């Protein structure tokens, strides 16, 4: 049931697709770099969890989806939002707590949603989004609307109890949900070897009859291909799958994490050998789909989008004081 | 069980439950002494730490085996005009408010509750019988809160001593927003405590 071969064929993406993936991943990376800067300047409050290094996971999975399919994740979530088509302006302004943000500044990094883009958050409680995503999939099945819900969680959340309560019901009722473990190898500062008795997380669904697959989460095309198979399976009523994305985050768990639990050499090696953006860049250059100069132009465009979002996020006004007592109840 | 961060604002969730002991210290000496008492107590104890107090330095008594008794509030500042109760981070705000009030000729007595369950009603009542006024301060929401409980007890047991309605300062009745301006509006402040104390002293 569990396959466990990391490498899938990587050559089956068109020129347009590869260029789009390159652009989408670069947007996430540059956005996160800028978010880190704004946090350092005190313009973003609370916590800030950056997605740098893991970009291929969300970009590849999003390419496997149909319009209307849902996405839900925890708090390392800016990449998921951008991949789902939410604007850099709206996400950045939410991080700075301004009225131009997706939650009008009232939610911040951990409480941001877009029903229009089918992004359901953005959750601060580790593992809680897994039962919520399973509930979304239950609603899809109940409504027979053909939608699939991607439910992301990390290797730390993989040890939470409600994950397995969700697995049981999702498999029992054959819900159209996909469980995607983003195994970046560290639950905050604890390596997977120190926290998990079974470190091959794609095997965690076996006792629930949920098939699992290990995927190279640094290879956007491999992610997309695994995603397509699993999404199709879920949509056809065969129930959930568990995809383990082997990935790596370059930055600390949050901005306040000095990351002393791993060596600089380890991080540098991952960056040098597995970087998901460098990987796509090489595919593009090797195939002759674009020149270095053309890719640099894309980088310039992306930088300008991100710079604009940072400007917007600082110029957008704070929420009006009258917003203090709104969004508490829905008028019945 | 120790609980930090935003859960410290939900003190009343725990203090609602019979069978639990709920501790919410303000300074380092109480944190150390009460934690020892908690470990030695055979009952389940919820120990509420406030994350925003971690960065503040306090003196710790140089005493062998320093233990603070559970169930005893501490009068942090003596005063005759109004009683102010608070716990955890709010004690700091209450003390600042008392300094401000003193400049305006109002001497507040500040009681650090320290233990939320069992609540030290005797210390509160003794103070109210002297000051005839009470303002409760808490970081959490007002409904069914710590202040609501204190006001009920004071009204029931010291009604004849009161010269003003018992008054609560607490977070506004809305989920805490992320935006800095709304967050500041939501939470208790020195200014809000000063205003409440002046209101009950008719100043």
Short mmCIF file of C-alpha atoms in Angstrom, two decimals:
data_model
loop_
_atom_site.label_atom_id
_atom_site.label_comp_id
_atom_site.label_asym_id
_atom_site.label_seq_id
_atom_site.Cartn_x
_atom_site.Cartn_y
_atom_site.Cartn_z
CA UNK A 1 0.00 0.00 0.00
CA UNK A 2 2.70 2.44 0.94
CA UNK A 3 4.98 3.01 -1.99
CA UNK A 4 7.90 4.90 -0.52
CA UNK A 5 9.89 5.61 -3.67
CA UNK A 6 10.83 9.26 -3.42
CA UNK A 7 11.39 10.11 -7.06
CA UNK A 8 8.59 10.32 -9.58
CA UNK A 9 9.08 11.15 -13.23
CA UNK A 10 9.94 14.82 -13.45
CA UNK A 11 9.88 15.50 -17.16
CA UNK A 12 6.20 15.63 -17.94
CA UNK A 13 5.51 19.32 -17.53
CA UNK A 14 5.06 21.71 -20.43
CA UNK A 15 6.96 24.95 -20.93
CA UNK A 16 3.99 27.03 -19.77
CA UNK A 17 3.46 24.86 -16.72
CA UNK A 18 7.10 24.99 -15.63
CA UNK A 19 7.26 28.75 -16.08
CA UNK A 20 4.07 29.13 -14.06
CA UNK A 21 5.42 26.94 -11.25
CA UNK A 22 8.65 28.92 -11.25
CA UNK A 23 6.72 32.17 -10.98
CA UNK A 24 4.37 30.87 -8.26
CA UNK A 25 7.17 29.44 -6.13
CA UNK A 26 9.27 32.56 -6.51
CA UNK A 27 6.34 34.72 -5.42
CA UNK A 28 6.01 32.70 -2.22
CA UNK A 29 9.73 32.89 -1.51
CA UNK A 30 10.08 36.62 -2.12
CA UNK A 31 6.88 37.30 -0.21
CA UNK A 32 8.16 35.36 2.79
CA UNK A 33 11.55 37.06 2.69
CA UNK A 34 9.76 40.40 2.81
CA UNK A 35 7.40 39.26 5.57
CA UNK A 36 10.48 38.28 7.60
CA UNK A 37 11.90 41.78 7.08
CA UNK A 38 8.65 43.47 8.10
CA UNK A 39 8.53 41.29 11.20
CA UNK A 40 12.09 42.36 12.06
CA UNK A 41 11.00 45.99 11.68
CA UNK A 42 8.17 45.43 14.16
CA UNK A 43 5.47 45.93 11.54
CA UNK A 44 4.13 42.38 11.95
CA UNK A 45 3.12 41.39 15.47
CA UNK A 46 2.63 38.11 17.28
CA UNK A 47 4.15 35.10 15.56
CA UNK A 48 5.34 34.68 11.99
CA UNK A 49 6.04 31.25 10.46
CA UNK A 50 7.79 31.35 7.10
CA UNK A 51 7.34 28.77 4.33
CA UNK A 52 10.71 29.26 2.61
CA UNK A 53 12.03 25.92 1.27
CA UNK A 54 8.65 24.20 1.06
CA UNK A 55 7.23 26.10 -1.94
CA UNK A 56 7.02 23.11 -4.30
CA UNK A 57 4.46 21.38 -2.07
CA UNK A 58 1.65 23.90 -2.32
CA UNK A 59 2.39 24.93 -5.90
CA UNK A 60 2.45 21.30 -7.06
CA UNK A 61 -0.70 20.37 -5.15
CA UNK A 62 -2.59 23.42 -6.35
CA UNK A 63 -1.82 22.36 -9.93
CA UNK A 64 -3.66 19.10 -9.24
CA UNK A 65 -6.87 20.85 -8.17
CA UNK A 66 -10.04 21.94 -9.86
CA UNK A 67 -11.77 25.27 -9.27
CA UNK A 68 -13.72 25.06 -6.02
CA UNK A 69 -11.56 22.40 -4.37
CA UNK A 70 -10.72 23.46 -0.84
CA UNK A 71 -7.49 23.99 1.05
CA UNK A 72 -7.01 24.10 4.81
CA UNK A 73 -3.77 24.16 6.80
CA UNK A 74 -2.17 25.29 10.06
CA UNK A 75 -0.23 28.49 10.66
CA UNK A 76 2.69 28.16 8.23
CA UNK A 77 0.14 29.29 5.73
CA UNK A 78 1.18 32.28 3.60
CA UNK A 79 2.37 29.98 0.80
CA UNK A 80 -0.94 28.13 0.72
CA UNK A 81 -2.83 31.40 0.39
CA UNK A 82 -0.70 32.72 -2.43
CA UNK A 83 -0.87 29.37 -4.23
CA UNK A 84 -4.66 29.40 -3.85
CA UNK A 85 -4.72 32.69 -5.74
CA UNK A 86 -5.13 35.10 -2.83
CA UNK A 87 -3.40 38.41 -3.48
CA UNK A 88 -0.03 39.37 -2.01
CA UNK A 89 -1.54 42.72 -1.01
CA UNK A 90 -4.38 41.17 0.97
CA UNK A 91 -2.16 38.63 2.74
CA UNK A 92 0.59 41.11 3.62
CA UNK A 93 -1.91 43.69 4.90
CA UNK A 94 -3.42 41.05 7.16
CA UNK A 95 0.05 40.32 8.55
CA UNK A 96 0.44 44.00 9.44
CA UNK A 97 -3.06 44.07 10.97
CA UNK A 98 -4.52 46.56 8.51
CA UNK A 99 -8.01 46.96 7.12
CA UNK A 100 -6.85 45.94 3.61
CA UNK A 101 -6.09 42.41 4.86
CA UNK A 102 -8.21 39.34 4.18
CA UNK A 103 -9.65 39.43 7.71
CA UNK A 104 -9.64 43.24 7.65
CA UNK A 105 -6.67 43.18 10.02
CA UNK A 106 -8.52 41.40 12.77
CA UNK A 107 -7.03 37.93 12.30
CA UNK A 108 -3.34 38.17 11.45
CA UNK A 109 -1.21 35.32 10.12
CA UNK A 110 -3.12 32.57 11.92
CA UNK A 111 -6.69 33.64 11.17
CA UNK A 112 -6.95 34.42 7.49
CA UNK A 113 -9.53 33.02 5.09
CA UNK A 114 -10.89 33.44 1.58
CA UNK A 115 -14.14 31.68 0.79
CA UNK A 116 -13.83 32.99 -2.77
CA UNK A 117 -10.52 31.15 -3.23
CA UNK A 118 -11.71 28.19 -1.13
CA UNK A 119 -8.98 28.74 1.44
CA UNK A 120 -10.30 27.85 4.88
CA UNK A 121 -7.36 28.99 7.03
CA UNK A 122 -4.99 29.54 8.72
CA UNK A 123 -5.36 27.72 12.14
CA UNK A 124 -3.40 28.24 15.32
CA UNK A 125 -4.07 24.95 17.09
CA UNK A 126 -1.68 22.22 15.94
CA UNK A 127 -3.63 19.44 14.20
CA UNK A 128 -7.06 21.02 14.65
CA UNK A 129 -7.31 21.83 10.95
CA UNK A 130 -7.26 18.09 10.19
CA UNK A 131 -10.67 17.48 11.72
CA UNK A 132 -11.97 20.71 10.16
CA UNK A 133 -10.74 19.63 6.71
CA UNK A 134 -12.37 16.25 7.22
CA UNK A 135 -15.59 18.09 8.04
CA UNK A 136 -15.32 20.13 4.84
CA UNK A 137 -14.97 16.87 2.92
CA UNK A 138 -18.00 15.48 4.73
CA UNK A 139 -19.98 18.52 3.57
CA UNK A 140 -18.75 17.97 0.00
CA UNK A 141 -19.96 14.39 0.04
CA UNK A 142 -23.26 15.36 1.67
CA UNK A 143 -23.85 18.03 -0.96
CA UNK A 144 -22.56 15.76 -3.76
CA UNK A 145 -20.75 18.78 -5.21
CA UNK A 146 -17.70 16.85 -6.40
CA UNK A 147 -15.23 18.98 -4.46
CA UNK A 148 -12.10 17.63 -2.81
CA UNK A 149 -10.52 19.13 0.30
CA UNK A 150 -6.75 19.27 0.70
CA UNK A 151 -5.91 19.05 4.37
CA UNK A 152 -2.32 19.95 5.17
CA UNK A 153 -0.48 19.34 8.42
CA UNK A 154 3.09 19.03 9.63
CA UNK A 155 5.18 16.21 11.04
CA UNK A 156 4.54 17.59 14.53
CA UNK A 157 0.77 17.55 14.09
CA UNK A 158 1.06 13.96 12.82
CA UNK A 159 1.30 12.92 16.48
CA UNK A 160 -1.95 14.62 17.50
CA UNK A 161 -4.88 12.42 18.45
CA UNK A 162 -7.59 14.12 16.44
CA UNK A 163 -5.64 13.39 13.24
CA UNK A 164 -6.41 9.71 13.74
CA UNK A 165 -10.02 10.21 14.76
CA UNK A 166 -10.35 12.07 11.45
CA UNK A 167 -8.57 9.32 9.51
CA UNK A 168 -10.98 6.74 10.84
CA UNK A 169 -14.14 8.56 9.80
CA UNK A 170 -12.72 9.76 6.48
CA UNK A 171 -11.83 6.21 5.46
CA UNK A 172 -15.02 4.72 6.89
CA UNK A 173 -17.21 7.17 4.97
CA UNK A 174 -14.87 7.45 1.96
CA UNK A 175 -14.75 11.21 2.23
CA UNK A 176 -13.21 13.29 -0.59
CA UNK A 177 -10.28 14.50 1.49
CA UNK A 178 -6.55 14.37 0.90
CA UNK A 179 -4.19 14.37 3.85
CA UNK A 180 -0.88 15.98 3.06
CA UNK A 181 1.86 15.76 5.65
CA UNK A 182 4.47 18.39 5.04
CA UNK A 183 7.34 16.56 6.66
CA UNK A 184 9.94 19.30 7.03
CA UNK A 185 11.67 17.08 9.61
CA UNK A 186 11.30 19.33 12.64
CA UNK A 187 8.30 19.81 14.92
CA UNK A 188 9.36 23.22 16.19
CA UNK A 189 12.81 22.21 17.44
CA UNK A 190 12.29 18.45 17.73
CA UNK A 191 13.51 16.27 14.90
CA UNK A 192 11.20 13.57 13.63
CA UNK A 193 13.56 10.88 14.90
CA UNK A 194 13.16 12.24 18.41
CA UNK A 195 9.37 12.64 18.27
CA UNK A 196 7.96 9.77 16.21
CA UNK A 197 8.07 6.01 16.64
CA UNK A 198 7.19 5.59 12.94
CA UNK A 199 9.11 8.22 10.98
CA UNK A 200 7.70 7.18 7.59
CA UNK A 201 4.59 9.23 8.05
CA UNK A 202 2.88 8.01 4.86
CA UNK A 203 2.45 4.68 6.68
CA UNK A 204 0.39 6.30 9.41
CA UNK A 205 -2.87 5.60 7.56
CA UNK A 206 -2.32 1.86 7.11
CA UNK A 207 -4.46 0.73 10.03
CA UNK A 208 -7.32 2.89 8.72
CA UNK A 209 -7.02 1.49 5.19
CA UNK A 210 -5.78 4.83 3.93
CA UNK A 211 -3.13 4.30 1.27
CA UNK A 212 -0.01 6.40 1.65
CA UNK A 213 2.70 7.61 -0.65
CA UNK A 214 6.03 9.26 -0.03
CA UNK A 215 6.69 12.14 -2.40
CA UNK A 216 9.74 14.29 -3.05
CA UNK A 217 8.26 17.51 -1.78
CA UNK A 218 11.11 19.53 -3.30
CA UNK A 219 10.09 18.47 -6.84
CA UNK A 220 7.02 20.39 -7.94
CA UNK A 221 6.20 18.05 -10.83
CA UNK A 222 6.48 14.96 -8.65
CA UNK A 223 4.14 16.63 -6.18
CA UNK A 224 1.65 17.51 -8.90
CA UNK A 225 1.64 13.97 -10.31
CA UNK A 226 1.12 12.35 -6.91
CA UNK A 227 -1.51 14.99 -6.18
CA UNK A 228 -3.40 14.32 -9.40
CA UNK A 229 -3.60 10.59 -8.73
CA UNK A 230 -4.79 11.12 -5.19
CA UNK A 231 -7.27 13.89 -6.05
CA UNK A 232 -8.78 11.82 -8.83
CA UNK A 233 -9.12 8.86 -6.49
CA UNK A 234 -10.81 10.97 -3.81
CA UNK A 235 -13.14 12.63 -6.33
CA UNK A 236 -14.24 9.28 -7.71
CA UNK A 237 -15.44 8.25 -4.25
CA UNK A 238 -12.63 5.89 -3.27
CA UNK A 239 -11.78 7.87 -0.14
CA UNK A 240 -8.75 9.59 1.29
CA UNK A 241 -5.06 9.17 0.65
CA UNK A 242 -2.12 10.24 2.74
CA UNK A 243 0.70 11.97 0.90
CA UNK A 244 3.93 12.49 2.77
CA UNK A 245 5.85 15.40 1.29
CA UNK A 246 9.53 15.13 2.14
CA UNK A 247 10.50 18.74 2.41
CA UNK A 248 12.61 21.17 4.43
CA UNK A 249 12.15 24.61 5.90
CA UNK A 250 15.16 26.88 5.66
CA UNK A 251 14.13 29.31 8.39
CA UNK A 252 13.40 28.63 12.05
CA UNK A 253 10.03 27.37 13.24
CA UNK A 254 8.99 30.97 13.84
CA UNK A 255 10.86 34.25 13.70
CA UNK A 256 11.87 33.83 17.34
CA UNK A 257 13.58 30.47 16.75
CA UNK A 258 17.40 30.56 16.62
CA UNK A 259 17.34 26.95 15.25
CA UNK A 260 20.12 25.61 17.45
CA UNK A 261 18.76 22.08 17.09
CA UNK A 262 20.34 21.65 13.65
CA UNK A 263 23.63 22.63 12.08
CA UNK A 264 24.16 25.42 9.59
CA UNK A 265 25.84 22.85 7.36
CA UNK A 266 22.67 20.76 7.28
CA UNK A 267 20.60 23.76 6.17
CA UNK A 268 23.19 24.83 3.60
CA UNK A 269 23.33 21.33 2.16
CA UNK A 270 19.54 21.22 1.73
CA UNK A 271 19.59 24.61 0.04
CA UNK A 272 22.42 23.60 -2.28
CA UNK A 273 21.16 20.15 -3.24
CA UNK A 274 17.36 20.18 -2.98
CA UNK A 275 16.13 23.73 -3.52
CA UNK A 276 12.74 23.46 -5.26
CA UNK A 277 13.11 26.71 -7.19
CA UNK A 278 16.62 25.92 -8.42
CA UNK A 279 15.25 22.55 -9.50
CA UNK A 280 12.57 24.05 -11.74
CA UNK A 281 14.95 26.68 -12.98
CA UNK A 282 17.29 23.93 -14.15
CA UNK A 283 14.44 22.09 -15.90
CA UNK A 284 13.52 25.31 -17.71
CA UNK A 285 17.07 26.18 -18.73
CA UNK A 286 17.99 22.63 -19.75
CA UNK A 287 14.88 22.35 -21.94
CA UNK A 288 15.58 25.73 -23.49
CA UNK A 289 12.18 27.07 -22.38
CA UNK A 290 13.68 30.33 -21.18
CA UNK A 291 17.05 32.03 -20.86
CA UNK A 292 18.68 33.19 -17.64
CA UNK A 293 17.79 36.75 -18.61
CA UNK A 294 14.12 35.88 -19.12
CA UNK A 295 14.02 34.25 -15.70
CA UNK A 296 15.64 37.34 -14.21
CA UNK A 297 12.84 39.39 -15.70
CA UNK A 298 10.32 37.15 -13.97
CA UNK A 299 12.22 37.68 -10.72
CA UNK A 300 12.01 41.45 -11.23
CA UNK A 301 8.26 41.26 -11.82
CA UNK A 302 7.80 39.19 -8.68
CA UNK A 303 9.93 41.56 -6.62
CA UNK A 304 7.82 44.43 -7.77
CA UNK A 305 4.58 42.62 -6.76
CA UNK A 306 6.06 41.92 -3.34
CA UNK A 307 7.37 45.46 -2.87
CA UNK A 308 3.93 46.79 -3.78
CA UNK A 309 2.34 44.46 -1.23
CA UNK A 310 4.70 45.69 1.50
CA UNK A 311 3.85 49.29 0.63
CA UNK A 312 0.15 48.51 0.58
CA UNK A 313 0.43 46.70 3.92
CA UNK A 314 2.00 49.76 5.53
CA UNK A 315 -0.26 52.35 3.92
CA UNK A 316 -3.53 50.53 4.45
CA UNK A 317 -5.21 52.06 7.52
CA UNK A 318 -5.80 50.23 10.78
CA UNK A 319 -9.34 48.87 11.16
CA UNK A 320 -11.89 51.48 12.15
CA UNK A 321 -12.52 51.50 15.92
CA UNK A 322 -16.15 50.61 15.16
CA UNK A 323 -14.86 47.19 14.02
CA UNK A 324 -14.15 46.29 17.66
CA UNK A 325 -17.64 44.92 18.20
CA UNK A 326 -18.29 43.39 14.75
CA UNK A 327 -17.87 39.82 13.39
CA UNK A 328 -18.97 38.25 16.67
CA UNK A 329 -22.36 36.85 15.67
CA UNK A 330 -24.05 36.28 12.33
CA UNK A 331 -27.36 38.10 12.23
CA UNK A 332 -30.03 35.43 12.48
CA UNK B 1 -0.58 21.54 34.41
CA UNK B 2 0.95 24.88 33.51
CA UNK B 3 -0.76 27.07 30.97
CA UNK B 4 0.72 30.15 29.34
CA UNK B 5 0.01 32.63 26.57
CA UNK B 6 -3.56 33.57 25.71
CA UNK B 7 -4.92 30.86 27.98
CA UNK B 8 -3.87 32.99 30.93
CA UNK B 9 -6.80 35.24 29.92
CA UNK B 10 -9.18 32.34 30.37
CA UNK B 11 -8.59 32.03 34.09
CA UNK B 12 -12.29 31.81 34.77
CA UNK B 13 -12.67 28.70 32.60
CA UNK B 14 -10.59 26.80 35.12
CA UNK B 15 -11.73 28.63 38.22
CA UNK B 16 -15.28 27.52 37.38
CA UNK B 17 -14.51 23.89 38.20
CA UNK B 18 -14.89 22.37 41.70
CA UNK B 19 -12.03 20.05 42.52
CA UNK B 20 -9.40 22.14 40.76
CA UNK B 21 -6.95 24.50 42.40
CA UNK B 22 -6.18 27.48 40.15
CA UNK B 23 -3.09 29.64 40.66
CA UNK B 24 -2.26 32.84 38.77
CA UNK B 25 0.85 34.54 40.23
CA UNK B 26 2.16 37.95 39.28
CA UNK B 27 5.79 38.15 40.37
CA UNK B 28 8.70 35.70 40.41
CA UNK B 29 8.64 35.11 44.18
CA UNK B 30 5.00 34.01 44.05
CA UNK B 31 5.59 32.00 40.88
CA UNK B 32 8.38 30.06 42.60
CA UNK B 33 6.67 29.68 45.95
CA UNK B 34 3.29 28.72 44.51
CA UNK B 35 4.75 26.28 42.01
CA UNK B 36 6.42 24.43 44.89
CA UNK B 37 3.15 24.44 46.80
CA UNK B 38 1.38 23.13 43.69
CA UNK B 39 3.81 20.25 43.32
CA UNK B 40 3.38 19.31 46.98
CA UNK B 41 -0.42 19.54 46.83
CA UNK B 42 -2.19 16.20 46.16
CA UNK B 43 -5.01 17.87 44.18
CA UNK B 44 -4.99 18.75 40.48
CA UNK B 45 -3.57 22.27 40.17
CA UNK B 46 -3.82 24.58 37.17
CA UNK B 47 -0.88 26.99 37.22
CA UNK B 48 -1.43 29.99 34.97
CA UNK B 49 1.74 31.65 33.72
CA UNK B 50 1.53 34.85 31.74
CA UNK B 51 3.87 34.82 28.76
CA UNK B 52 4.17 38.60 28.78
CA UNK B 53 5.58 38.50 32.31
CA UNK B 54 8.48 36.25 31.33
CA UNK B 55 10.65 39.20 30.32
CA UNK B 56 10.20 41.15 33.57
CA UNK B 57 12.69 40.73 36.41
CA UNK B 58 11.61 40.44 40.05
CA UNK B 59 13.43 39.79 43.32
CA UNK B 60 13.26 36.28 44.75
CA UNK B 61 13.62 35.95 48.58
CA UNK B 62 16.86 34.31 49.60
CA UNK B 63 15.09 31.76 51.79
CA UNK B 64 15.72 28.04 51.94
CA UNK B 65 12.65 26.17 50.68
CA UNK B 66 10.58 29.25 49.76
CA UNK B 67 6.91 28.20 49.58
CA UNK B 68 3.84 30.45 49.19
CA UNK B 69 0.58 29.13 50.65
CA UNK B 70 -2.26 28.28 48.26
CA UNK B 71 -5.52 30.13 48.91
CA UNK B 72 -3.98 33.30 50.34
CA UNK B 73 -4.24 36.63 48.54
CA UNK B 74 -1.57 39.28 49.10
CA UNK B 75 -2.17 42.94 49.85
CA UNK B 76 0.40 44.55 47.55
CA UNK B 77 -0.41 48.12 48.51
CA UNK B 78 -2.24 49.52 51.51
CA UNK B 79 -4.98 52.09 50.97
CA UNK B 80 -8.18 53.38 52.51
CA UNK B 81 -10.26 54.79 49.62
CA UNK B 82 -10.88 51.90 47.24
CA UNK B 83 -10.01 48.19 46.97
CA UNK B 84 -8.61 46.99 43.64
CA UNK B 85 -8.31 43.24 43.04
CA UNK B 86 -6.23 41.75 40.23
CA UNK B 87 -4.27 38.64 39.30
CA UNK B 88 -1.38 37.76 37.00
CA UNK B 89 -0.23 40.56 34.66
CA UNK B 90 -3.07 42.84 35.72
CA UNK B 91 -1.49 43.28 39.17
CA UNK B 92 1.22 45.39 37.54
CA UNK B 93 -1.39 47.60 35.88
CA UNK B 94 -3.36 47.90 39.14
CA UNK B 95 -0.22 49.03 41.01
CA UNK B 96 0.53 51.63 38.34
CA UNK B 97 -3.07 52.81 38.50
CA UNK B 98 -2.77 53.08 42.31
CA UNK B 99 0.30 55.31 41.90
CA UNK B 100 -1.61 57.50 39.49
CA UNK B 101 -4.63 57.62 41.82
CA UNK B 102 -2.40 58.56 44.74
CA UNK B 103 -1.29 61.65 42.83
CA UNK B 104 -4.94 62.58 42.59
CA UNK B 105 -5.53 62.07 46.30
CA UNK B 106 -7.09 58.59 46.15
CA UNK B 107 -5.33 55.85 48.12
CA UNK B 108 -6.10 52.47 46.62
CA UNK B 109 -5.56 49.13 48.34
CA UNK B 110 -4.30 46.61 45.75
CA UNK B 111 -4.98 42.94 46.39
CA UNK B 112 -3.09 40.35 44.32
CA UNK B 113 -5.45 37.37 44.33
CA UNK B 114 -2.67 34.83 43.48
CA UNK B 115 -5.09 31.92 43.95
CA UNK B 116 -8.35 32.03 41.96
CA UNK B 117 -9.74 28.83 43.45
CA UNK B 118 -10.12 28.61 46.38
CA UNK B 119 -10.63 32.37 46.34
CA UNK B 120 -9.41 34.23 49.46
CA UNK B 121 -12.73 35.95 50.17
CA UNK B 122 -11.72 36.93 53.72
CA UNK B 123 -8.87 39.19 52.59
CA UNK B 124 -11.13 40.89 50.03
CA UNK B 125 -13.99 41.42 52.51
CA UNK B 126 -11.66 42.75 55.17
CA UNK B 127 -10.36 45.34 52.71
CA UNK B 128 -13.81 46.32 51.45
CA UNK B 129 -15.07 46.83 55.02
CA UNK B 130 -12.26 49.41 55.32
CA UNK B 131 -12.50 51.11 51.88
CA UNK B 132 -16.22 50.63 51.19
CA UNK B 133 -15.52 50.38 47.45
CA UNK B 134 -14.25 47.71 45.09
CA UNK B 135 -12.92 47.62 41.54
CA UNK B 136 -11.99 44.21 40.11
CA UNK B 137 -9.49 43.90 37.27
CA UNK B 138 -8.97 40.93 34.96
CA UNK B 139 -7.56 40.42 31.48
CA UNK B 140 -10.34 38.03 30.42
CA UNK B 141 -13.93 38.67 29.45
CA UNK B 142 -16.39 39.92 32.02
CA UNK B 143 -19.26 37.47 31.72
CA UNK B 144 -19.05 34.73 34.36
CA UNK B 145 -15.61 36.06 35.16
CA UNK B 146 -13.38 36.33 38.21
CA UNK B 147 -14.59 39.89 38.84
CA UNK B 148 -18.22 38.81 38.57
CA UNK B 149 -17.61 36.21 41.27
CA UNK B 150 -15.84 38.67 43.56
CA UNK B 151 -18.56 41.30 43.11
CA UNK B 152 -21.23 38.71 43.94
CA UNK B 153 -19.44 37.68 47.13
CA UNK B 154 -18.83 41.26 48.22
CA UNK B 155 -22.44 42.20 47.56
CA UNK B 156 -23.71 39.19 49.48
CA UNK B 157 -21.38 39.45 52.45
CA UNK B 158 -20.45 43.14 52.79
CA UNK B 159 -23.49 44.84 51.27
CA UNK B 160 -23.95 47.25 54.18
CA UNK B 161 -20.37 48.45 53.89
CA UNK B 162 -20.59 49.45 50.21
CA UNK B 163 -20.72 53.13 49.30
CA UNK B 164 -20.73 52.49 45.52
CA UNK B 165 -21.71 49.67 43.16
CA UNK B 166 -18.96 47.03 42.82
CA UNK B 167 -17.28 47.72 39.47
CA UNK B 168 -15.42 45.49 37.01
CA UNK B 169 -12.61 46.26 34.56
CA UNK B 170 -12.14 43.50 31.98
CA UNK B 171 -11.58 42.77 28.29
CA UNK B 172 -14.39 44.06 26.07
CA UNK B 173 -17.03 41.50 25.17
CA UNK B 174 -15.57 40.54 21.78
CA UNK B 175 -12.92 38.12 20.48
CA UNK B 176 -9.48 39.71 20.82
CA UNK B 177 -8.55 41.25 17.46
CA UNK B 178 -5.04 41.06 15.99
CA UNK B 179 -4.88 44.68 14.82
CA UNK B 180 -2.82 46.73 17.29
CA UNK B 181 -5.39 49.50 17.71
CA UNK B 182 -8.30 47.13 18.36
CA UNK B 183 -6.19 45.01 20.72
CA UNK B 184 -5.36 48.09 22.80
CA UNK B 185 -9.01 49.08 22.89
CA UNK B 186 -10.02 45.57 23.99
CA UNK B 187 -7.71 45.03 26.94
CA UNK B 188 -7.77 46.63 30.40
CA UNK B 189 -5.36 49.53 30.82
CA UNK B 190 -4.02 51.70 33.64
CA UNK B 191 -6.30 54.45 32.38
CA UNK B 192 -9.41 52.25 32.50
CA UNK B 193 -8.57 51.18 36.07
CA UNK B 194 -8.01 54.78 37.15
CA UNK B 195 -11.35 55.78 35.58
CA UNK B 196 -13.20 52.96 37.36
CA UNK B 197 -11.62 53.83 40.73
CA UNK B 198 -12.57 57.47 40.30
CA UNK B 199 -16.10 56.50 39.37
CA UNK B 200 -16.65 54.48 42.56
CA UNK B 201 -15.11 57.25 44.67
CA UNK B 202 -17.34 59.77 42.89
CA UNK B 203 -14.35 61.84 41.73
#
